Amino acid sequence: MTKLYNVAVVGATGAVGEQIILQLEQSDLPIATIKFLSSPRSAGSTLSFKGKPVIVEEATPESFTAIDIAIFSAGGSISAELAPEAVKRGAIVIDNTSHYRMAEDVPLVVPEVNEDALRQHHGIIANPNCSTIQMVAALEPIRQQYGLKRVIVSTYQAVSGAGNLAIDELYTQTQAVLNNEPVEATILPSAGDKKHYQIAFNAIPQIDVFGEDDYTYEEHKMINETKKNHGRCKP
Ligand SMILES: NC(=O)c1ccc[n+]([C@@H]2O[C@H](COP(=O)([O-])OP(=O)(O)OC[C@H]3O[C@@H](n4cnc5c(N)ncnc54)[C@H](OP(=O)(O)O)[C@@H]3O)[C@@H](O)[C@H]2O)c1
């Protein structure tokens, strides 16, 4: 008999969570139950899954009782706090945040590139940053055929990469510019940064905050995650 899985999505109300739900709806993963988790802010709101309403619940350690697969996309600090609680309760965690990506005992997996690494998990499986995933999926066949010495990368990223608040900011600023009103910037290029710039009718040459070496964390993620991922590729 086909095993059915109890699945939880942490950060279900976010920009990424919305896409995870769509992917789960379209996948043939045999799902018995689905749980949508968020912060207290969205708890009690209703989302839908395959045409049926699902009430969003606040994510707590107890949320993961009897869950088989927990997909986390609510920020690194939430994964740090709740992923071990989910594993403790028997779930396999797929973590979409950066929190566990470079951890020694956590495989960093892009299925088209190094699905074998999935066998090495101890409860948590990480996936790389979105730009890294796309890049290594395209580069891996070339690496296998010819080898690679060096990769020079430029990315052009949508505001949606910075979450729902960034999408709202672009919308509000665009309206303000078109109405000839003052523009307020509070989120982009990174909510965690001290300085913010207008994104409407603009392109900001910065993704994430700068590290001490003047590279941004996004740039570091692409370099480090590609190397870790590459190290686990099939020869
Ligand atoms: N791997 C990748 O390629 C990639 C790309 C983009 C983002 N990400 C990761 O995905 C995360 C979410 O990104 P996003 O763009 O979806 O952000 P977002 O639109 O701001 O959504 C954040 C989500 O996290 C939930 N959340 C916030 N605080 C929480 C808490 N204390 N407990 C439980 N849930 C909480 C929010 O719930 P409420 O609705 O209640 O606020 C919301 O569902 C990011 O932080 C990043 O780590 C990964």
PDB file of C-alpha atoms and ligand atoms in Angstrom:
ATOM      1  CA  MET A   1       0.000   0.000   0.000  1.00  0.00           C
ATOM      2  CA  THR A   2       1.295   3.520  -0.816  1.00  0.00           C
ATOM      3  CA  LYS A   3       2.507   5.370   2.258  1.00  0.00           C
ATOM      4  CA  LEU A   4       0.700   8.643   2.835  1.00  0.00           C
ATOM      5  CA  TYR A   5       2.562  11.533   4.451  1.00  0.00           C
ATOM      6  CA  ASN A   6       1.521  14.128   7.003  1.00  0.00           C
ATOM      7  CA  VAL A   7       3.081  17.364   5.771  1.00  0.00           C
ATOM      8  CA  ALA A   8       3.618  20.738   7.482  1.00  0.00           C
ATOM      9  CA  VAL A   9       4.589  23.981   5.745  1.00  0.00           C
ATOM     10  CA  VAL A  10       6.210  26.523   8.082  1.00  0.00           C
ATOM     11  CA  GLY A  11       5.879  30.054   6.691  1.00  0.00           C
ATOM     12  CA  ALA A  12       2.875  29.015   4.590  1.00  0.00           C
ATOM     13  CA  THR A  13       1.539  32.578   4.418  1.00  0.00           C
ATOM     14  CA  GLY A  14       4.792  34.007   2.982  1.00  0.00           C
ATOM     15  CA  ALA A  15       5.847  34.630  -0.618  1.00  0.00           C
ATOM     16  CA  VAL A  16       7.853  31.383  -0.663  1.00  0.00           C
ATOM     17  CA  GLY A  17       5.218  29.455   1.316  1.00  0.00           C
ATOM     18  CA  GLU A  18       2.611  30.356  -1.293  1.00  0.00           C
ATOM     19  CA  GLN A  19       4.805  28.784  -4.009  1.00  0.00           C
ATOM     20  CA  ILE A  20       5.525  25.706  -1.876  1.00  0.00           C
ATOM     21  CA  ILE A  21       1.777  25.156  -1.502  1.00  0.00           C
ATOM     22  CA  LEU A  22       1.310  25.447  -5.293  1.00  0.00           C
ATOM     23  CA  GLN A  23       4.119  22.942  -5.888  1.00  0.00           C
ATOM     24  CA  LEU A  24       2.637  20.503  -3.357  1.00  0.00           C
ATOM     25  CA  GLU A  25      -0.756  20.820  -5.040  1.00  0.00           C
ATOM     26  CA  GLN A  26       0.804  19.941  -8.381  1.00  0.00           C
ATOM     27  CA  SER A  27       3.102  17.173  -7.105  1.00  0.00           C
ATOM     28  CA  ASP A  28       2.179  13.516  -6.839  1.00  0.00           C
ATOM     29  CA  LEU A  29       3.516  13.250  -3.279  1.00  0.00           C
ATOM     30  CA  PRO A  30       0.888  11.143  -1.503  1.00  0.00           C
ATOM     31  CA  ILE A  31      -0.319  13.492   1.225  1.00  0.00           C
ATOM     32  CA  ALA A  32      -2.581  12.291   4.060  1.00  0.00           C
ATOM     33  CA  THR A  33      -2.839  15.606   5.939  1.00  0.00           C
ATOM     34  CA  ILE A  34      -1.458  19.096   5.414  1.00  0.00           C
ATOM     35  CA  LYS A  35      -0.764  21.701   8.091  1.00  0.00           C
ATOM     36  CA  PHE A  36      -0.045  25.358   7.359  1.00  0.00           C
ATOM     37  CA  LEU A  37       1.995  27.154  10.040  1.00  0.00           C
ATOM     38  CA  SER A  38       2.855  30.824  10.538  1.00  0.00           C
ATOM     39  CA  SER A  39       3.581  33.391  13.236  1.00  0.00           C
ATOM     40  CA  PRO A  40       0.750  34.421  15.604  1.00  0.00           C
ATOM     41  CA  ARG A  41       0.064  37.291  13.143  1.00  0.00           C
ATOM     42  CA  SER A  42      -1.496  35.067  10.462  1.00  0.00           C
ATOM     43  CA  ALA A  43      -2.658  32.230  12.730  1.00  0.00           C
ATOM     44  CA  GLY A  44      -6.421  31.779  12.323  1.00  0.00           C
ATOM     45  CA  SER A  45      -6.464  32.959   8.707  1.00  0.00           C
ATOM     46  CA  THR A  46      -7.578  30.551   5.987  1.00  0.00           C
ATOM     47  CA  LEU A  47      -5.600  29.257   3.006  1.00  0.00           C
ATOM     48  CA  SER A  48      -6.683  26.554   0.616  1.00  0.00           C
ATOM     49  CA  PHE A  49      -5.156  23.261  -0.479  1.00  0.00           C
ATOM     50  CA  LYS A  50      -6.538  21.426  -3.496  1.00  0.00           C
ATOM     51  CA  GLY A  51      -9.744  23.449  -3.232  1.00  0.00           C
ATOM     52  CA  LYS A  52     -10.294  22.763   0.485  1.00  0.00           C
ATOM     53  CA  PRO A  53      -9.908  25.412   3.198  1.00  0.00           C
ATOM     54  CA  VAL A  54      -7.045  24.985   5.680  1.00  0.00           C
ATOM     55  CA  ILE A  55      -6.864  27.147   8.820  1.00  0.00           C
ATOM     56  CA  VAL A  56      -3.355  28.491   9.462  1.00  0.00           C
ATOM     57  CA  GLU A  57      -1.937  27.607  12.882  1.00  0.00           C
ATOM     58  CA  GLU A  58       0.792  29.208  14.964  1.00  0.00           C
ATOM     59  CA  ALA A  59       4.048  27.241  14.644  1.00  0.00           C
ATOM     60  CA  THR A  60       5.042  25.699  17.998  1.00  0.00           C
ATOM     61  CA  PRO A  61       7.099  22.594  18.885  1.00  0.00           C
ATOM     62  CA  GLU A  62       3.855  20.628  19.346  1.00  0.00           C
ATOM     63  CA  SER A  63       2.774  21.495  15.782  1.00  0.00           C
ATOM     64  CA  PHE A  64       5.108  18.732  14.561  1.00  0.00           C
ATOM     65  CA  THR A  65       3.601  15.825  16.460  1.00  0.00           C
ATOM     66  CA  ALA A  66       2.821  13.061  13.894  1.00  0.00           C
ATOM     67  CA  ILE A  67       4.261  15.130  11.022  1.00  0.00           C
ATOM     68  CA  ASP A  68       6.378  13.134   8.516  1.00  0.00           C
ATOM     69  CA  ILE A  69       7.723  15.992   6.369  1.00  0.00           C
ATOM     70  CA  ALA A  70       8.109  19.607   7.523  1.00  0.00           C
ATOM     71  CA  ILE A  71       9.062  22.203   4.917  1.00  0.00           C
ATOM     72  CA  PHE A  72      10.507  25.323   6.554  1.00  0.00           C
ATOM     73  CA  SER A  73      10.490  28.743   4.909  1.00  0.00           C
ATOM     74  CA  ALA A  74       9.914  31.266   7.671  1.00  0.00           C
ATOM     75  CA  GLY A  75      13.408  32.676   8.185  1.00  0.00           C
ATOM     76  CA  GLY A  76      16.609  31.263   9.656  1.00  0.00           C
ATOM     77  CA  SER A  77      15.807  31.999  13.297  1.00  0.00           C
ATOM     78  CA  ILE A  78      12.521  30.059  13.084  1.00  0.00           C
ATOM     79  CA  SER A  79      14.333  27.084  11.517  1.00  0.00           C
ATOM     80  CA  ALA A  80      16.999  27.293  14.232  1.00  0.00           C
ATOM     81  CA  GLU A  81      14.329  27.144  16.918  1.00  0.00           C
ATOM     82  CA  LEU A  82      11.756  24.755  15.478  1.00  0.00           C
ATOM     83  CA  ALA A  83      13.522  22.403  13.033  1.00  0.00           C
ATOM     84  CA  PRO A  84      15.194  20.429  15.882  1.00  0.00           C
ATOM     85  CA  GLU A  85      11.775  20.206  17.595  1.00  0.00           C
ATOM     86  CA  ALA A  86      10.282  18.768  14.407  1.00  0.00           C
ATOM     87  CA  VAL A  87      13.135  16.235  14.056  1.00  0.00           C
ATOM     88  CA  LYS A  88      12.765  15.292  17.739  1.00  0.00           C
ATOM     89  CA  ARG A  89       9.142  14.415  16.975  1.00  0.00           C
ATOM     90  CA  GLY A  90      10.083  12.197  14.020  1.00  0.00           C
ATOM     91  CA  ALA A  91       9.701  14.577  11.075  1.00  0.00           C
ATOM     92  CA  ILE A  92      12.144  14.997   8.214  1.00  0.00           C
ATOM     93  CA  VAL A  93      12.804  18.712   7.789  1.00  0.00           C
ATOM     94  CA  ILE A  94      13.423  20.299   4.403  1.00  0.00           C
ATOM     95  CA  ASP A  95      14.869  23.699   5.217  1.00  0.00           C
ATOM     96  CA  ASN A  96      14.647  26.441   2.627  1.00  0.00           C
ATOM     97  CA  THR A  97      16.408  29.056   4.810  1.00  0.00           C
ATOM     98  CA  SER A  98      20.149  29.643   5.027  1.00  0.00           C
ATOM     99  CA  HIS A  99      20.386  28.493   8.654  1.00  0.00           C
ATOM    100  CA  TYR A 100      21.597  24.882   8.215  1.00  0.00           C
ATOM    101  CA  ARG A 101      23.044  25.066   4.706  1.00  0.00           C
ATOM    102  CA  MET A 102      26.705  25.062   5.727  1.00  0.00           C
ATOM    103  CA  ALA A 103      26.275  22.735   8.736  1.00  0.00           C
ATOM    104  CA  GLU A 104      28.608  19.713   8.436  1.00  0.00           C
ATOM    105  CA  ASP A 105      25.957  17.076   9.111  1.00  0.00           C
ATOM    106  CA  VAL A 106      23.265  18.633   6.890  1.00  0.00           C
ATOM    107  CA  PRO A 107      23.242  17.727   3.186  1.00  0.00           C
ATOM    108  CA  LEU A 108      22.750  20.663   0.836  1.00  0.00           C
ATOM    109  CA  VAL A 109      20.757  19.202  -2.007  1.00  0.00           C
ATOM    110  CA  VAL A 110      19.722  20.131  -5.511  1.00  0.00           C
ATOM    111  CA  PRO A 111      18.069  16.934  -6.779  1.00  0.00           C
ATOM    112  CA  GLU A 112      19.299  17.382 -10.374  1.00  0.00           C
ATOM    113  CA  VAL A 113      22.876  17.718  -9.081  1.00  0.00           C
ATOM    114  CA  ASN A 114      23.505  15.667  -5.932  1.00  0.00           C
ATOM    115  CA  GLU A 115      20.420  13.724  -4.907  1.00  0.00           C
ATOM    116  CA  ASP A 116      22.728  10.984  -3.526  1.00  0.00           C
ATOM    117  CA  ALA A 117      23.547  13.361  -0.663  1.00  0.00           C
ATOM    118  CA  LEU A 118      19.977  12.861   0.578  1.00  0.00           C
ATOM    119  CA  ARG A 119      21.101   9.520   2.046  1.00  0.00           C
ATOM    120  CA  GLN A 120      23.420  11.311   4.470  1.00  0.00           C
ATOM    121  CA  HIS A 121      20.741  13.266   6.308  1.00  0.00           C
ATOM    122  CA  HIS A 122      20.142  13.152  10.056  1.00  0.00           C
ATOM    123  CA  GLY A 123      16.668  14.636   9.976  1.00  0.00           C
ATOM    124  CA  ILE A 124      17.412  17.973   8.281  1.00  0.00           C
ATOM    125  CA  ILE A 125      17.947  18.479   4.539  1.00  0.00           C
ATOM    126  CA  ALA A 126      18.827  21.970   3.292  1.00  0.00           C
ATOM    127  CA  ASN A 127      18.441  23.469  -0.135  1.00  0.00           C
ATOM    128  CA  PRO A 128      20.661  26.281  -1.411  1.00  0.00           C
ATOM    129  CA  ASN A 129      19.833  29.866  -2.112  1.00  0.00           C
ATOM    130  CA  CYS A 130      17.579  30.298  -5.180  1.00  0.00           C
ATOM    131  CA  SER A 131      20.300  31.755  -7.455  1.00  0.00           C
ATOM    132  CA  THR A 132      22.680  28.941  -6.525  1.00  0.00           C
ATOM    133  CA  ILE A 133      20.109  26.238  -7.297  1.00  0.00           C
ATOM    134  CA  GLN A 134      19.466  27.552 -10.795  1.00  0.00           C
ATOM    135  CA  MET A 135      23.148  28.062 -11.465  1.00  0.00           C
ATOM    136  CA  VAL A 136      24.368  24.624 -10.348  1.00  0.00           C
ATOM    137  CA  ALA A 137      21.519  22.864 -12.173  1.00  0.00           C
ATOM    138  CA  ALA A 138      22.705  24.513 -15.401  1.00  0.00           C
ATOM    139  CA  LEU A 139      26.427  24.113 -14.699  1.00  0.00           C
ATOM    140  CA  GLU A 140      26.502  20.496 -13.477  1.00  0.00           C
ATOM    141  CA  PRO A 141      26.139  18.856 -16.929  1.00  0.00           C
ATOM    142  CA  ILE A 142      28.914  21.131 -18.231  1.00  0.00           C
ATOM    143  CA  ARG A 143      31.098  20.303 -15.205  1.00  0.00           C
ATOM    144  CA  GLN A 144      30.575  16.585 -15.738  1.00  0.00           C
ATOM    145  CA  GLN A 145      31.407  16.791 -19.434  1.00  0.00           C
ATOM    146  CA  TYR A 146      34.254  19.284 -19.455  1.00  0.00           C
ATOM    147  CA  GLY A 147      35.108  20.307 -15.862  1.00  0.00           C
ATOM    148  CA  LEU A 148      34.910  23.875 -14.569  1.00  0.00           C
ATOM    149  CA  LYS A 149      37.710  26.142 -13.346  1.00  0.00           C
ATOM    150  CA  ARG A 150      35.958  29.393 -12.673  1.00  0.00           C
ATOM    151  CA  VAL A 151      32.453  30.817 -12.825  1.00  0.00           C
ATOM    152  CA  ILE A 152      31.698  34.544 -13.114  1.00  0.00           C
ATOM    153  CA  VAL A 153      28.211  35.327 -11.915  1.00  0.00           C
ATOM    154  CA  SER A 154      25.804  38.255 -12.200  1.00  0.00           C
ATOM    155  CA  THR A 155      22.246  37.923 -10.951  1.00  0.00           C
ATOM    156  CA  TYR A 156      19.215  40.130 -11.536  1.00  0.00           C
ATOM    157  CA  GLN A 157      16.712  39.383  -8.838  1.00  0.00           C
ATOM    158  CA  ALA A 158      13.065  40.203  -8.305  1.00  0.00           C
ATOM    159  CA  VAL A 159      11.855  42.053  -5.195  1.00  0.00           C
ATOM    160  CA  SER A 160       9.844  38.934  -4.340  1.00  0.00           C
ATOM    161  CA  GLY A 161      13.130  37.372  -3.183  1.00  0.00           C
ATOM    162  CA  ALA A 162      12.914  39.690  -0.180  1.00  0.00           C
ATOM    163  CA  GLY A 163       9.421  38.503   0.783  1.00  0.00           C
ATOM    164  CA  ASN A 164       5.881  39.799   0.881  1.00  0.00           C
ATOM    165  CA  LEU A 165       6.810  43.094   2.591  1.00  0.00           C
ATOM    166  CA  ALA A 166       9.193  43.903  -0.297  1.00  0.00           C
ATOM    167  CA  ILE A 167       6.483  43.155  -2.865  1.00  0.00           C
ATOM    168  CA  ASP A 168       4.142  45.503  -0.950  1.00  0.00           C
ATOM    169  CA  GLU A 169       6.891  48.151  -0.881  1.00  0.00           C
ATOM    170  CA  LEU A 170       7.346  48.026  -4.677  1.00  0.00           C
ATOM    171  CA  TYR A 171       3.566  48.317  -5.160  1.00  0.00           C
ATOM    172  CA  THR A 172       3.191  51.254  -2.755  1.00  0.00           C
ATOM    173  CA  GLN A 173       6.223  53.103  -4.124  1.00  0.00           C
ATOM    174  CA  THR A 174       5.082  52.628  -7.726  1.00  0.00           C
ATOM    175  CA  GLN A 175       1.713  54.172  -6.861  1.00  0.00           C
ATOM    176  CA  ALA A 176       3.452  57.067  -5.069  1.00  0.00           C
ATOM    177  CA  VAL A 177       5.769  57.779  -8.038  1.00  0.00           C
ATOM    178  CA  LEU A 178       2.865  57.682 -10.506  1.00  0.00           C
ATOM    179  CA  ASN A 179       0.843  60.008  -8.261  1.00  0.00           C
ATOM    180  CA  ASN A 180       3.813  62.364  -7.837  1.00  0.00           C
ATOM    181  CA  GLU A 181       3.846  61.734  -4.094  1.00  0.00           C
ATOM    182  CA  PRO A 182       6.864  61.285  -1.768  1.00  0.00           C
ATOM    183  CA  VAL A 183       8.358  57.793  -1.772  1.00  0.00           C
ATOM    184  CA  GLU A 184       9.172  55.974   1.454  1.00  0.00           C
ATOM    185  CA  ALA A 185      11.739  53.138   1.550  1.00  0.00           C
ATOM    186  CA  THR A 186      11.859  50.895   4.618  1.00  0.00           C
ATOM    187  CA  ILE A 187      12.563  47.341   3.370  1.00  0.00           C
ATOM    188  CA  LEU A 188      14.808  47.077   0.306  1.00  0.00           C
ATOM    189  CA  PRO A 189      17.531  46.220  -0.438  1.00  0.00           C
ATOM    190  CA  SER A 190      17.394  44.256   2.811  1.00  0.00           C
ATOM    191  CA  ALA A 191      15.061  44.658   5.788  1.00  0.00           C
ATOM    192  CA  GLY A 192      18.043  43.991   8.084  1.00  0.00           C
ATOM    193  CA  ASP A 193      20.161  46.805   6.629  1.00  0.00           C
ATOM    194  CA  LYS A 194      20.492  50.324   8.074  1.00  0.00           C
ATOM    195  CA  LYS A 195      19.893  52.156   4.811  1.00  0.00           C
ATOM    196  CA  HIS A 196      17.020  51.633   2.397  1.00  0.00           C
ATOM    197  CA  TYR A 197      16.567  52.807  -1.196  1.00  0.00           C
ATOM    198  CA  GLN A 198      13.662  53.341  -3.566  1.00  0.00           C
ATOM    199  CA  ILE A 199      13.033  50.261  -5.712  1.00  0.00           C
ATOM    200  CA  ALA A 200      10.157  51.574  -7.866  1.00  0.00           C
ATOM    201  CA  PHE A 201      11.498  52.365 -11.363  1.00  0.00           C
ATOM    202  CA  ASN A 202      14.947  51.480 -10.088  1.00  0.00           C
ATOM    203  CA  ALA A 203      17.474  48.645  -9.830  1.00  0.00           C
ATOM    204  CA  ILE A 204      19.511  48.419  -6.621  1.00  0.00           C
ATOM    205  CA  PRO A 205      22.992  46.905  -7.020  1.00  0.00           C
ATOM    206  CA  GLN A 206      22.847  45.139  -3.644  1.00  0.00           C
ATOM    207  CA  ILE A 207      21.184  41.956  -2.436  1.00  0.00           C
ATOM    208  CA  ASP A 208      21.300  41.221   1.300  1.00  0.00           C
ATOM    209  CA  VAL A 209      23.580  43.102   3.703  1.00  0.00           C
ATOM    210  CA  PHE A 210      27.317  43.692   3.257  1.00  0.00           C
ATOM    211  CA  GLY A 211      29.837  41.618   5.200  1.00  0.00           C
ATOM    212  CA  GLU A 212      33.119  43.006   6.560  1.00  0.00           C
ATOM    213  CA  ASP A 213      34.887  42.197   3.263  1.00  0.00           C
ATOM    214  CA  ASP A 214      32.377  44.350   1.309  1.00  0.00           C
ATOM    215  CA  TYR A 215      30.816  41.329  -0.371  1.00  0.00           C
ATOM    216  CA  THR A 216      27.137  40.861   0.463  1.00  0.00           C
ATOM    217  CA  TYR A 217      25.886  37.735   2.218  1.00  0.00           C
ATOM    218  CA  GLU A 218      24.047  36.809  -0.985  1.00  0.00           C
ATOM    219  CA  GLU A 219      27.399  36.780  -2.796  1.00  0.00           C
ATOM    220  CA  HIS A 220      28.953  34.710  -0.021  1.00  0.00           C
ATOM    221  CA  LYS A 221      26.008  32.284  -0.122  1.00  0.00           C
ATOM    222  CA  MET A 222      26.489  31.686  -3.837  1.00  0.00           C
ATOM    223  CA  ILE A 223      30.212  31.041  -3.439  1.00  0.00           C
ATOM    224  CA  ASN A 224      30.059  28.869  -0.308  1.00  0.00           C
ATOM    225  CA  GLU A 225      26.934  26.896  -1.179  1.00  0.00           C
ATOM    226  CA  THR A 226      28.190  26.114  -4.680  1.00  0.00           C
ATOM    227  CA  LYS A 227      31.433  24.768  -3.239  1.00  0.00           C
ATOM    228  CA  LYS A 228      29.679  22.655  -0.600  1.00  0.00           C
ATOM    229  CA  ASN A 229      27.213  21.385  -3.168  1.00  0.00           C
ATOM    230  CA  HIS A 230      29.986  20.648  -5.633  1.00  0.00           C
ATOM    231  CA  GLY A 231      31.907  18.724  -2.999  1.00  0.00           C
ATOM    232  CA  ARG A 232      28.993  16.358  -2.637  1.00  0.00           C
ATOM    233  CA  CYS A 233      28.392  15.858  -6.355  1.00  0.00           C
ATOM    234  CA  LYS A 234      28.821  12.518  -7.998  1.00  0.00           C
ATOM    235  CA  PRO A 235      32.343  12.385  -9.468  1.00  0.00           C
TER     236      PRO A 235
HETATM  237  N1  LIG B   1      16.096  29.061  -0.762  1.00  0.00           N
HETATM  238  C1  LIG B   1      15.668  30.101  -1.406  1.00  0.00           C
HETATM  239  O1  LIG B   1      15.866  30.204  -2.579  1.00  0.00           O
HETATM  240  C2  LIG B   1      14.892  31.172  -0.688  1.00  0.00           C
HETATM  241  C3  LIG B   1      14.397  32.260  -1.406  1.00  0.00           C
HETATM  242  C4  LIG B   1      13.691  33.226  -0.732  1.00  0.00           C
HETATM  243  C5  LIG B   1      13.499  33.055   0.622  1.00  0.00           C
HETATM  244  N2  LIG B   1      13.988  31.987   1.288  1.00  0.00           N
HETATM  245  C6  LIG B   1      13.756  31.762   2.720  1.00  0.00           C
HETATM  246  O2  LIG B   1      12.393  31.739   2.949  1.00  0.00           O
HETATM  247  C7  LIG B   1      12.079  32.582   4.062  1.00  0.00           C
HETATM  248  C8  LIG B   1      10.704  33.186   3.815  1.00  0.00           C
HETATM  249  O3  LIG B   1      10.797  34.060   2.728  1.00  0.00           O
HETATM  250  P1  LIG B   1       9.516  34.795   2.160  1.00  0.00           P
HETATM  251  O4  LIG B   1       9.996  35.537   0.985  1.00  0.00           O
HETATM  252  O5  LIG B   1       8.382  33.832   2.008  1.00  0.00           O
HETATM  253  O6  LIG B   1       9.191  35.815   3.387  1.00  0.00           O
HETATM  254  P2  LIG B   1       7.805  36.484   3.765  1.00  0.00           P
HETATM  255  O7  LIG B   1       6.969  36.692   2.561  1.00  0.00           O
HETATM  256  O8  LIG B   1       8.161  37.649   4.620  1.00  0.00           O
HETATM  257  O9  LIG B   1       7.075  35.370   4.679  1.00  0.00           O
HETATM  258  C9  LIG B   1       7.574  35.002   5.932  1.00  0.00           C
HETATM  259  C10 LIG B   1       6.783  33.806   6.438  1.00  0.00           C
HETATM  260  O10 LIG B   1       7.351  33.373   7.673  1.00  0.00           O
HETATM  261  C11 LIG B   1       6.332  33.388   8.692  1.00  0.00           C
HETATM  262  N3  LIG B   1       6.876  33.725   9.993  1.00  0.00           N
HETATM  263  C12 LIG B   1       7.441  34.899  10.376  1.00  0.00           C
HETATM  264  N4  LIG B   1       7.761  34.837  11.693  1.00  0.00           N
HETATM  265  C13 LIG B   1       7.397  33.609  12.119  1.00  0.00           C
HETATM  266  C14 LIG B   1       7.428  32.953  13.394  1.00  0.00           C
HETATM  267  N5  LIG B   1       7.922  33.560  14.496  1.00  0.00           N
HETATM  268  N6  LIG B   1       6.944  31.684  13.469  1.00  0.00           N
HETATM  269  C15 LIG B   1       6.440  31.068  12.386  1.00  0.00           C
HETATM  270  N7  LIG B   1       6.355  31.637  11.163  1.00  0.00           N
HETATM  271  C16 LIG B   1       6.820  32.890  11.042  1.00  0.00           C
HETATM  272  C17 LIG B   1       5.358  34.453   8.222  1.00  0.00           C
HETATM  273  O11 LIG B   1       4.125  34.299   8.874  1.00  0.00           O
HETATM  274  P3  LIG B   1       3.129  35.558   9.078  1.00  0.00           P
HETATM  275  O12 LIG B   1       2.242  35.597   7.865  1.00  0.00           O
HETATM  276  O13 LIG B   1       2.387  35.177  10.320  1.00  0.00           O
HETATM  277  O14 LIG B   1       3.969  36.778   9.245  1.00  0.00           O
HETATM  278  C18 LIG B   1       5.323  34.125   6.738  1.00  0.00           C
HETATM  279  O15 LIG B   1       4.546  32.976   6.504  1.00  0.00           O
HETATM  280  C19 LIG B   1      13.199  33.615   4.091  1.00  0.00           C
HETATM  281  O16 LIG B   1      13.398  34.117   5.327  1.00  0.00           O
HETATM  282  C20 LIG B   1      14.369  32.841   3.578  1.00  0.00           C
HETATM  283  O17 LIG B   1      15.009  32.244   4.690  1.00  0.00           O
HETATM  284  C21 LIG B   1      14.679  31.049   0.649  1.00  0.00           C
END
